[in-house]
Coordinates of C-alpha atoms in Angstrom, one line a residue:
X3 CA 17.4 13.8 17.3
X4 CA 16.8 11.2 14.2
X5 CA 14.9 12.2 11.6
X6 CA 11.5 10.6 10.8
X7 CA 11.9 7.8 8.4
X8 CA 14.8 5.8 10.6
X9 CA 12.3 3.2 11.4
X10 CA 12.4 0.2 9.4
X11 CA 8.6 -0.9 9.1
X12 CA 6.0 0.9 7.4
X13 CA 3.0 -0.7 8.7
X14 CA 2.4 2.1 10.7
X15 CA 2.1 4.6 8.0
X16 CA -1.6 5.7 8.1
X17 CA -3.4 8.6 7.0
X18 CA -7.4 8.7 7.2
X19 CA -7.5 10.7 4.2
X20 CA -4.8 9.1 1.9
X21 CA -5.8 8.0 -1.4
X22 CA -4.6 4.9 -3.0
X23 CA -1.3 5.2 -4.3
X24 CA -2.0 2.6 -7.0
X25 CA -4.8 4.3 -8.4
X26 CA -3.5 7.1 -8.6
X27 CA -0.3 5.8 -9.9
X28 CA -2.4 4.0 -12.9
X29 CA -4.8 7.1 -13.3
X30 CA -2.2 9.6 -14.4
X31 CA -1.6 8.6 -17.6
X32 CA -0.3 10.7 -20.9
X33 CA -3.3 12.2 -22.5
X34 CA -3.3 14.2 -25.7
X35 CA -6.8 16.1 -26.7
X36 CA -6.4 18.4 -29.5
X37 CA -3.6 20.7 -29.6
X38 CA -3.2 20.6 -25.6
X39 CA 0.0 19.6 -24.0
X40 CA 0.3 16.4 -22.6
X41 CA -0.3 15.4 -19.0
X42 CA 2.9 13.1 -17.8
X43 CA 3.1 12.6 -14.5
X44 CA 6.6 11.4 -12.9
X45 CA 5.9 7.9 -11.7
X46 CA 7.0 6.5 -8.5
X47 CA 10.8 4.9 -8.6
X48 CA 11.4 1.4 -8.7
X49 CA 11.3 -0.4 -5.2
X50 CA 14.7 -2.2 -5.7
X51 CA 17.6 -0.3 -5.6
X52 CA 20.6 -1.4 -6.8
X53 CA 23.0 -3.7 -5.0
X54 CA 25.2 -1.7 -2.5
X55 CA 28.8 -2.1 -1.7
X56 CA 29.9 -3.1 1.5
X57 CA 31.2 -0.5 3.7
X58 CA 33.5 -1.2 7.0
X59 CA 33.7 1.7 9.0
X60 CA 37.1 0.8 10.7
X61 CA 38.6 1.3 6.9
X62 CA 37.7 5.5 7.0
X63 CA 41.0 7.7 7.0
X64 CA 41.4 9.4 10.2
X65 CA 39.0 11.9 11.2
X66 CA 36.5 10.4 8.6
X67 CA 32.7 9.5 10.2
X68 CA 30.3 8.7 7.0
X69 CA 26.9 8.5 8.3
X70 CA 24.1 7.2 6.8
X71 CA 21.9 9.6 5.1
X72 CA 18.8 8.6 6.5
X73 CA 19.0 8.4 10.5
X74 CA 22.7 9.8 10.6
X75 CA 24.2 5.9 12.3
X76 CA 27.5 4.7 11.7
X77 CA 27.0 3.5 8.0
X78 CA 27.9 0.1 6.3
X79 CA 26.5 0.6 3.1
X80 CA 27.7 2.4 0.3
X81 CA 25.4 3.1 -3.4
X82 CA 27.4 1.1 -5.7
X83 CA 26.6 4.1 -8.7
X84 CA 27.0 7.5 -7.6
X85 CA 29.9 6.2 -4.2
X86 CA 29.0 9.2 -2.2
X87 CA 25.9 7.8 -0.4
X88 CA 26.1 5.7 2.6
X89 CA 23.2 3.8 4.8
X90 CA 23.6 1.6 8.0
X91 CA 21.0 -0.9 6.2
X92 CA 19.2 -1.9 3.3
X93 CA 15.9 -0.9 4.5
X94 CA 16.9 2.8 4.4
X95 CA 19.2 2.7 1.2
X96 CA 15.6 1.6 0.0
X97 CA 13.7 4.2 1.3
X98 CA 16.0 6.7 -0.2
X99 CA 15.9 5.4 -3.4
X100 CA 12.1 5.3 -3.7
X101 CA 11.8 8.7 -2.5
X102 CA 14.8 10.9 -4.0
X103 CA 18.2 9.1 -4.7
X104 CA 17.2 7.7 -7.7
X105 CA 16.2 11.4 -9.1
X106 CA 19.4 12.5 -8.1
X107 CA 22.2 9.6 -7.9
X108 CA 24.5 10.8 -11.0
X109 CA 24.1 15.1 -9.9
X110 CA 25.3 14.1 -6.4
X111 CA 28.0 11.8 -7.8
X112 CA 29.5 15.1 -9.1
X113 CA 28.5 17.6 -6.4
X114 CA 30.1 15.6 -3.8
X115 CA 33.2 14.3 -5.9
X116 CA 36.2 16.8 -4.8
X117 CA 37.1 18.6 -7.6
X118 CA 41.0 18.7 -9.3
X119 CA 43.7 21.2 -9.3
X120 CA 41.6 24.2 -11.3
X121 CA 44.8 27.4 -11.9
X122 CA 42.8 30.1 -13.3
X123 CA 40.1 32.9 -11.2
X124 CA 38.1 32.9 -14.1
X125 CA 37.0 28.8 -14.2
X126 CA 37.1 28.6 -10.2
X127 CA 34.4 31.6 -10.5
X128 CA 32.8 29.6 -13.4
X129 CA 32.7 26.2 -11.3
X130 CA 31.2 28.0 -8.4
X131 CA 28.4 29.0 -10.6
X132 CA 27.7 26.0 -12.1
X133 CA 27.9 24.4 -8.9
X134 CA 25.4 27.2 -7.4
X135 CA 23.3 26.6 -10.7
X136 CA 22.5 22.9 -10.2
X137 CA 21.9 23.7 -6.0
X138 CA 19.1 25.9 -7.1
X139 CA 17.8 23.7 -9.2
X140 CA 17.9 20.3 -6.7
X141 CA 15.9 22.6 -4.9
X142 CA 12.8 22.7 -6.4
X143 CA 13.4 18.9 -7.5
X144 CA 13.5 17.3 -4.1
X145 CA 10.8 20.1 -2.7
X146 CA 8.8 19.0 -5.7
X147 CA 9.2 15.1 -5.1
X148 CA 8.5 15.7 -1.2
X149 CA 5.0 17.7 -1.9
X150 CA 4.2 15.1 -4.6
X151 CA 4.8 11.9 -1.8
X152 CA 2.8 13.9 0.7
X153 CA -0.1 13.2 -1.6
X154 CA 0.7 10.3 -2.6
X155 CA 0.3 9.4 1.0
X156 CA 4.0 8.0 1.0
X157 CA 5.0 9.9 4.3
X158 CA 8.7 7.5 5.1
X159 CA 9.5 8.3 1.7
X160 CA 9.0 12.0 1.6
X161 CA 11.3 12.2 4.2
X162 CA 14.7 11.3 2.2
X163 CA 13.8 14.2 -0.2
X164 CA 12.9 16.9 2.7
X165 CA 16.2 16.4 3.8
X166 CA 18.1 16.5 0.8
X167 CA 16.2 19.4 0.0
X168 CA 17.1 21.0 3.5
X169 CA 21.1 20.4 2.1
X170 CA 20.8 22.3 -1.2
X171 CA 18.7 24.8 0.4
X172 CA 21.5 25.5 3.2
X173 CA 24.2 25.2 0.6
X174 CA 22.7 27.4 -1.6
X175 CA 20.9 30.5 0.1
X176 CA 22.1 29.8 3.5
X177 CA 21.4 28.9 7.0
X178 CA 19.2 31.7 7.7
X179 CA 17.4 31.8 4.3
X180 CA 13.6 31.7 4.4
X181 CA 14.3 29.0 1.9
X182 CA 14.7 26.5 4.7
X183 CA 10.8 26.5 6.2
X184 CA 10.0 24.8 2.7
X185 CA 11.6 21.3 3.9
X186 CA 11.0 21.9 7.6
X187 CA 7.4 22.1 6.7
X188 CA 7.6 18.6 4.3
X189 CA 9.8 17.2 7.2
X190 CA 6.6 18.3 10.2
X191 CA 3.9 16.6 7.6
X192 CA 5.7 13.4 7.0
X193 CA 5.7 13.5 11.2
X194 CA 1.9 14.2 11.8
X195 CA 1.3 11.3 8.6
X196 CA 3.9 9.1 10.9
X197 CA 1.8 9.9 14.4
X198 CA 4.9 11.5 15.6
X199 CA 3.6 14.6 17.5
X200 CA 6.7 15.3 19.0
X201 CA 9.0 15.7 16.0
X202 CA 6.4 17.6 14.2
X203 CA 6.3 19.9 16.7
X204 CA 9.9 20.3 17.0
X205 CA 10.1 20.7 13.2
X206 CA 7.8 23.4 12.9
X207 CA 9.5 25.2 15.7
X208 CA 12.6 25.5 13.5
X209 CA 10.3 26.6 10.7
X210 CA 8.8 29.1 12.7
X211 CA 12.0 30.7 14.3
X212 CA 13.4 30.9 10.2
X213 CA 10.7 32.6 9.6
X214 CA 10.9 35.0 12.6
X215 CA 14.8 35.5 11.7
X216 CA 13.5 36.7 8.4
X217 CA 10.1 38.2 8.5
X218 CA 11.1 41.0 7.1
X219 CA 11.7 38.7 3.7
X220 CA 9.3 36.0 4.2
X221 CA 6.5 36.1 1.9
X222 CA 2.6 35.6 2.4
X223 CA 2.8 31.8 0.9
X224 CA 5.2 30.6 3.0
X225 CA 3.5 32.2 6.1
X226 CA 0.3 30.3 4.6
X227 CA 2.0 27.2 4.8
X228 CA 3.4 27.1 8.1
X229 CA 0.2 28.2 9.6
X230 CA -1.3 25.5 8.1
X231 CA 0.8 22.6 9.3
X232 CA 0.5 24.7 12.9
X233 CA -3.1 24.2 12.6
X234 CA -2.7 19.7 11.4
X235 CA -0.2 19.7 14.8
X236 CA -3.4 21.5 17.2
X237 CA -5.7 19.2 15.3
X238 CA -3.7 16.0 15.7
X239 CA -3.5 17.2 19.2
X240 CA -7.0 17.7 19.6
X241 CA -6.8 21.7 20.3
X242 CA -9.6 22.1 17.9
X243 CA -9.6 25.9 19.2
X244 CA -6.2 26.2 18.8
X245 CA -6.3 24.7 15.6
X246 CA -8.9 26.4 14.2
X247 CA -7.2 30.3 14.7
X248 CA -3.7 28.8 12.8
X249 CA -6.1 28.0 9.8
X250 CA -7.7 31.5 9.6
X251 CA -4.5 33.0 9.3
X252 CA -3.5 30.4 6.9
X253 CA -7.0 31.5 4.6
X254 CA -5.7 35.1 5.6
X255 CA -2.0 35.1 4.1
X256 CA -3.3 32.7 1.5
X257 CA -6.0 35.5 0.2
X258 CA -2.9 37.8 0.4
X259 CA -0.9 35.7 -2.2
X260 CA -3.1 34.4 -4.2
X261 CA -6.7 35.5 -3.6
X262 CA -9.6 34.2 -1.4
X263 CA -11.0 32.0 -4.1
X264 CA -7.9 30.3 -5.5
X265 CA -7.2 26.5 -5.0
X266 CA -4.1 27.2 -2.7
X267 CA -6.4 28.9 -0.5
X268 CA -9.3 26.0 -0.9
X269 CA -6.6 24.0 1.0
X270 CA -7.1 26.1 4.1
X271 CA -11.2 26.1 3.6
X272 CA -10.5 22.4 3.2
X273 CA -8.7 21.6 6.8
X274 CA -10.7 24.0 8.5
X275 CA -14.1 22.2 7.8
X276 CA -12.5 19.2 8.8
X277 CA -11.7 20.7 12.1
X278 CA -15.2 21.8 12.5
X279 CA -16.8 18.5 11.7
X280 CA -14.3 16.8 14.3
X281 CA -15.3 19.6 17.1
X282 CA -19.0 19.0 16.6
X283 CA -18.3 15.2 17.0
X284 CA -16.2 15.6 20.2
X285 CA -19.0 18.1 21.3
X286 CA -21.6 15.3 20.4
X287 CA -19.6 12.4 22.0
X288 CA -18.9 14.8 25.5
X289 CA -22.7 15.6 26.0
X290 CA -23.9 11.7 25.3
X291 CA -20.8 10.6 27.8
X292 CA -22.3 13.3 30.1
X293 CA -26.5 11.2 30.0
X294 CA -24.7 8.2 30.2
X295 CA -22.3 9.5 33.6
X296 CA -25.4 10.8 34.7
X297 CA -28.0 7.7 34.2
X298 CA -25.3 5.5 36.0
X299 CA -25.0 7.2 39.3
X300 CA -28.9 7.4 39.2
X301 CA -29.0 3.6 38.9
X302 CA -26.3 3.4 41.3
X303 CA -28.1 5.6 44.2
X304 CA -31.3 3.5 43.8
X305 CA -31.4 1.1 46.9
X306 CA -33.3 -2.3 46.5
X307 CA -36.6 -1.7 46.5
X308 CA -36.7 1.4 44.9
X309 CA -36.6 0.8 41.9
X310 CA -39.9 0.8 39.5
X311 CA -41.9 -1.7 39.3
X312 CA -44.6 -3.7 37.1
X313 CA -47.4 -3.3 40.3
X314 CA -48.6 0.2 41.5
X315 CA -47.2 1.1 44.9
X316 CA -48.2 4.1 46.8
X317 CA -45.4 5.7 48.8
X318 CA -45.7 4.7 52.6
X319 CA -48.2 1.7 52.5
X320 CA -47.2 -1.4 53.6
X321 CA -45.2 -3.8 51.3
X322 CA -44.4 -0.9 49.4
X323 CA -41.3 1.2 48.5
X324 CA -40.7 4.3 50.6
X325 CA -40.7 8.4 49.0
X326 CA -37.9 8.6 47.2
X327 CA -34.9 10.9 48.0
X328 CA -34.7 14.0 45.8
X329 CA -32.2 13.9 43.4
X330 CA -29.4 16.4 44.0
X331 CA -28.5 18.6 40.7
X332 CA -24.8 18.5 40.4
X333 CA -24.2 22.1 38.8
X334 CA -21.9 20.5 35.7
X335 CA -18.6 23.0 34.5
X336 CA -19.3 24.2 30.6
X337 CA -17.2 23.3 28.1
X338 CA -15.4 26.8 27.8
X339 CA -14.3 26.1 31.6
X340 CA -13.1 22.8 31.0
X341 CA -11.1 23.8 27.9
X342 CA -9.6 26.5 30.4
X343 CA -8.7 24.9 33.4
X344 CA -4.6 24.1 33.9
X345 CA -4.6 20.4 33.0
X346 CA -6.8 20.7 30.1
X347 CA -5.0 19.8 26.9
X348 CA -5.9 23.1 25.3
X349 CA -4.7 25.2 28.1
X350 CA -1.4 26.5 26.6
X351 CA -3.4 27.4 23.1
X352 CA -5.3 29.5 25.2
X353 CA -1.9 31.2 27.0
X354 CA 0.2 31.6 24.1
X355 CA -3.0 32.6 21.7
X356 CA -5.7 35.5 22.1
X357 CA -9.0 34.6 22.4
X358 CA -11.2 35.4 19.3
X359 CA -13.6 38.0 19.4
X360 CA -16.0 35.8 17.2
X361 CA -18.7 34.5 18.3
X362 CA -18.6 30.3 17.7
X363 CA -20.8 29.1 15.4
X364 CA -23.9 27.0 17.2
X365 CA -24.5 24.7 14.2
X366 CA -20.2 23.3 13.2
X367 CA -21.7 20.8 11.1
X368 CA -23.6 22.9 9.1
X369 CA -20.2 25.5 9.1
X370 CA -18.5 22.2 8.1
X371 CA -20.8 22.1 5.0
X372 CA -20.9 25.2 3.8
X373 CA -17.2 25.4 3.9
X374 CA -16.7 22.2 1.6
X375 CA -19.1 23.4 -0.5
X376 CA -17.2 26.7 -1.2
X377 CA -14.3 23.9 -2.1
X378 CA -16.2 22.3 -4.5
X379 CA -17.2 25.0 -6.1
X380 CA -13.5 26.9 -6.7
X381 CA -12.0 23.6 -7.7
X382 CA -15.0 23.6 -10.0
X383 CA -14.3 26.5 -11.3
X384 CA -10.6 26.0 -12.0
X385 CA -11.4 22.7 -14.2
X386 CA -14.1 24.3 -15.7
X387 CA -11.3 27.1 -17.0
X388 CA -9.1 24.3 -18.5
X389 CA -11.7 22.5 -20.0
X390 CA -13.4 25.9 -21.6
X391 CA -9.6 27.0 -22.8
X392 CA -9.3 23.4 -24.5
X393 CA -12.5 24.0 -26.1
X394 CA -12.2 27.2 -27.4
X395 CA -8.5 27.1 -27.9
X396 CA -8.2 28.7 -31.4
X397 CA -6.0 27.0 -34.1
X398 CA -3.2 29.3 -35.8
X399 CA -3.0 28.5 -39.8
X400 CA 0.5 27.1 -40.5
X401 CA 1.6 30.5 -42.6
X402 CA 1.4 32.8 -39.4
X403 CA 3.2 30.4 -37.1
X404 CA 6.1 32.6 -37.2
X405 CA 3.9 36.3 -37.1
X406 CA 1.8 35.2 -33.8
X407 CA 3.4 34.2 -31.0
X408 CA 2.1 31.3 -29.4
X409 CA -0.4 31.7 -26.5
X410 CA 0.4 30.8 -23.5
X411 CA -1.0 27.7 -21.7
X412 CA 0.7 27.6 -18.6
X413 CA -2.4 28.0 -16.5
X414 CA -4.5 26.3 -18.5
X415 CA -3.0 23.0 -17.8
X416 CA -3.6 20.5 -14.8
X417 CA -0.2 20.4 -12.9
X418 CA 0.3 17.0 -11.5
X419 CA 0.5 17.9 -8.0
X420 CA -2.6 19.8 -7.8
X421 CA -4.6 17.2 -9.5
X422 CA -3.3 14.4 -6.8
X423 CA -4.6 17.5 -4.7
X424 CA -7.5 17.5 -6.7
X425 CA -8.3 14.1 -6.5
X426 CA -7.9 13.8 -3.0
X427 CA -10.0 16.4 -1.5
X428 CA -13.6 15.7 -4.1
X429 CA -13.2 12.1 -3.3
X430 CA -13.3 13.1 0.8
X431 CA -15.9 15.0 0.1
X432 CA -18.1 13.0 -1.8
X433 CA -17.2 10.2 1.2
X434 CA -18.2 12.8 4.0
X435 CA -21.3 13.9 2.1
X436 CA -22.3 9.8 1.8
X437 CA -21.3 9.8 5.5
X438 CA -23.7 12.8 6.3
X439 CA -26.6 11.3 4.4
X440 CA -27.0 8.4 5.7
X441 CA -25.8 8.6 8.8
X442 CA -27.5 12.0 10.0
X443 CA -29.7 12.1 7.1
X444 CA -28.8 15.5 5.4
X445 CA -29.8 16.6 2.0
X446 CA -27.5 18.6 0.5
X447 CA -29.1 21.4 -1.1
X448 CA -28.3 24.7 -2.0
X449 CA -29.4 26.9 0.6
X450 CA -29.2 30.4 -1.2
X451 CA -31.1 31.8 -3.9
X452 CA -29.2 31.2 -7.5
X453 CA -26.6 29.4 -5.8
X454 CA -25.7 26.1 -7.8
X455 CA -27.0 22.8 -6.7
X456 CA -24.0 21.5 -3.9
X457 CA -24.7 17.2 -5.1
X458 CA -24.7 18.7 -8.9
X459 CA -21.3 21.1 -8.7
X460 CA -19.8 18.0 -7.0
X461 CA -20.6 15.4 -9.6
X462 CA -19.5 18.0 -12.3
X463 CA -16.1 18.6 -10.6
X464 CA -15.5 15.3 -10.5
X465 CA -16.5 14.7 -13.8
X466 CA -13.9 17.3 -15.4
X467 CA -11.2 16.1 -12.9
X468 CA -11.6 12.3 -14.5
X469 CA -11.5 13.5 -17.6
X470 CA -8.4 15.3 -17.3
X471 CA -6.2 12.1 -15.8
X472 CA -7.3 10.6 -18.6
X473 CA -9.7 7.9 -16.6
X474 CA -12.8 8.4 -18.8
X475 CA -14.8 5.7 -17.7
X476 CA -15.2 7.5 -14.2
X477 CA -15.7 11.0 -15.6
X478 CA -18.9 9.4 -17.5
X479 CA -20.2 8.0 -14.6
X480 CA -20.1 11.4 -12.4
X481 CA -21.2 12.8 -16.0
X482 CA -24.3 11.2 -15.7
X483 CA -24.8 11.8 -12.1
X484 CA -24.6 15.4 -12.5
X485 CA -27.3 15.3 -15.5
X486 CA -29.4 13.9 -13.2
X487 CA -28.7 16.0 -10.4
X488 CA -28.7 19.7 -12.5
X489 CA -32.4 17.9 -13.8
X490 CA -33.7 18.1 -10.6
X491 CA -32.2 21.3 -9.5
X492 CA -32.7 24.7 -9.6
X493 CA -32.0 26.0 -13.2
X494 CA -28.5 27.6 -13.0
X495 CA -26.5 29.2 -15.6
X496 CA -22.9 28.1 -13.8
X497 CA -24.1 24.0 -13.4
X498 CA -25.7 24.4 -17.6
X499 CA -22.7 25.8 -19.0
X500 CA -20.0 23.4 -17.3
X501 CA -22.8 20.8 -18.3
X502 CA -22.9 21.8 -22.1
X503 CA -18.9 22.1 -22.0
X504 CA -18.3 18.4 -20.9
X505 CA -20.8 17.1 -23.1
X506 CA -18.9 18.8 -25.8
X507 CA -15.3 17.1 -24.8
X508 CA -17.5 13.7 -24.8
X509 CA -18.8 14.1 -27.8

């Protein structure tokens, strides 16, 4: 089977909650405040890759096939700077290059190189390790650059660095590693993102049979993740039931590893809501189709002269309309039996998956709400963190340098995957609140007692968030927004101090 980026158009590519790469691309700037370390974000590649060498595939030695490294074809194409990567076209040596080979060209130029004469055991035990060294460490390179053009909404690129990832992983750790769901699960997004169902779902079953091979070893993050892409296939599919079971366990193995309220975990609160709005719109849509079916074969059992009109008849007088019929009451199936039945689509969630023993919720938009707002407000409180430990970061006088040791700032700085993340899930938000207000006229307010205002946590979070790409005429606007909104809500400690703590980095 060919992997998912050996299509040469990318006009297909969409994704209904992608942000644009181009602002994001000119919104992650270097920023230095104070003594903090600086935010640089590793920028897309350059488009054109260099001119390759032509490559005739009657020329191989004997018992030589070079494929291309994209879609595994006959190849004709060889990268005229590292001469160990081959492509059957330009389009793909292009692809590669935006998405990995350009990261990577010189390191594979001397992983793939054969090696000379080496005489002693100690420097063949040395090379291995070296060679075993810079594996491990392509790993997290090319699963770092997949993740990032996942966000990026750059699925046909992500796709060159999942495989190469899958290759160091399987040269390094081996083919039954646990290490190898990591780019299966990179590989399976870049399909859903594609509108490939069927490679996605193929993908994930590798995943998930590496992780059954190695349960034993596989951790709670890992198990997160692949029930989370389980539960974008059901929803892609439209098994909102299915779907919805695969992202409790994700929340579930997420609170293992990091804790219910940390911002891996928001991503599972995140999809889930998601799934809960698009349920109550498919519930919404199947009950006005149902009116609708139901109005038409009223109109269509109406006879002429039977239907109303302007004068006032009296059933069985002359010139008039006879008694109508009564109208039989079709007894319609529910929506649990439909879901059930053998051709529904949902059918072999329900085989292969136990029922749940909760009750479903009557109101999914309103679930829908409260579960972004629980979003907001952890990614609030993680910005709100970085900000405070810029603030109150203390400065060590120059003669006690070498006495202290330096603190450590590791988490208190905005990694540049999670604020692509970041980005990505307040600005649906904010959309799908807009959407909910003016369209079903709800006001978001906060519905518990000392609870912070929902419209003011969001205008906050987005605030910090701008503030900390560095794109401060944004973060002024939502400043001002949230002013406004924590001036007509309920007084709150939480919304005051995040307020007095931005108006601090302003001023």
């Amino acid at each position: 089977m060919p992997p998912v980026g050996c299509e040469k158009s990318q006009g297909d590519v969409e994704n209904e909650h992608c942000i644009n790469v181009d602002t994001i691309k000119s919104s992650l700037n270097c920023i230095n405040v104070s003594n903090a370390q600086c935010f640089r974000p590793q920028n897309v590649g350059s488009v054109i890759p260099p001119p390759a060498n032509p490559f005739y595939p009657l020329s191989n030695p004997r018992d030589t096939d070079l494929k291309c490294e994209i879609c595994s074809e006959p190849a004709y194409l060889q990268c005229s700077l590292c001469r160990v990567t081959y492509y059957c076209n330009i389009e793909h040596q292009k692809i590669d290059w935006v998405g990995i080979h350009e990261q990577i060209c010189s390191t594979l130029g001397r992983l793939r190189k054969p090696f000379g004469f080496i005489p002693s055991e100690e420097d063949r035990r040395k090379k291995m390790e070296e060679i075993q060294h810079i594996q491990l460490k392509m790993v997290q390179i090319t699963k770092r650059a997949g993740q990032r053009l996942l966000l990026l909404g750059m699925p046909q690129e992500a796709v060159p660095a999942a495989l190469q990832c899958l290759k160091f992983s399987s040269s390094a750790y081996g083919m039954a590693s646990v290490e190898l769901v990591v780019p299966y699960l990179i590989l399976a997004e870049s399909s859903l993102m594609l509108k490939r169902i069927d490679q996605a779902e193929s993908y994930l079953a590798q995943a998930q049979w590496t992780m059954l091979k190695t349960q034993h070893e596989c951790p709670h993050a890992i198990r997160s993740a692949l029930h989370r892409k389980m539960g974008l296939l059901y929803t892609a599919k439209g098994e909102y039931q299915a779907a919805l079971e695969s992202l409790a366990q994700d929340i579930f193995y997420s609170s293992c590893a990091y804790g219910p309220n940390h911002i891996r975990t928001a991503g599972g609160y995140f999809q889930m809501a998601s799934v809960f709005y698009k349920s109550h719109c498919k519930d919404i849509e199947f009950v006005r189709n149902l009116v609708d079916r139901d109005c038409e074969d009223f109109d269509n059992r109406c006879k002429d002269g039977q239907k109303p009109t302007g004068k006032q008849q009296f059933p069985g007088a002359d010139n008039c309309r006879p008694m109508p019929p009564a109208l039989v009451l079709k007894e319609r199936p529910s929506f649990d039996e439909m879901t059930a039945c053998v051709n529904s689509q949902t059918y072999m969630s329900r085989v292969y998956k136990k029922p749940s023993v909760l009750q479903r919720p009557v109101n999914k938009d309103r679930v829908a709400d409260d579960l972004y707002a629980r979003v907001v407000d952890i990614w609030a409180k993680y910005l709100a963190s970085i900000i405070a430990s810029r603030i109150k970061r203390p400065e060590t006088p120059c003669n006690c340098k070498r006495l202290l040791p330096e603190p450590k700032s590791d988490d208190l700085e905005l990694d540049e995957l999670d604020a692509v993340e970041a980005k990505q899930v307040l600005t649906t938000i904010s959309e799908y609140r807009t959407h909910r207000t003016t369209a079903d006229g709800v006001e978001f307010i906060a519905l518990a007692a000392g609870r912070p205002d929902p419209r003011a946590r969001l205008d906050l979070a987005l605030s910090m968030l701008h503030w900390l790409i560095n794109e401060k005429d944004k973060a002024k606007k939502h400043y001002k927004d949230a002013v406004e909104s924590v001036g007509k809500a309920e007084k709150s400690h939480t919304l005051e101090t995040e307020l007095e703590q931005l108006k601090q980095m302003f001023e």
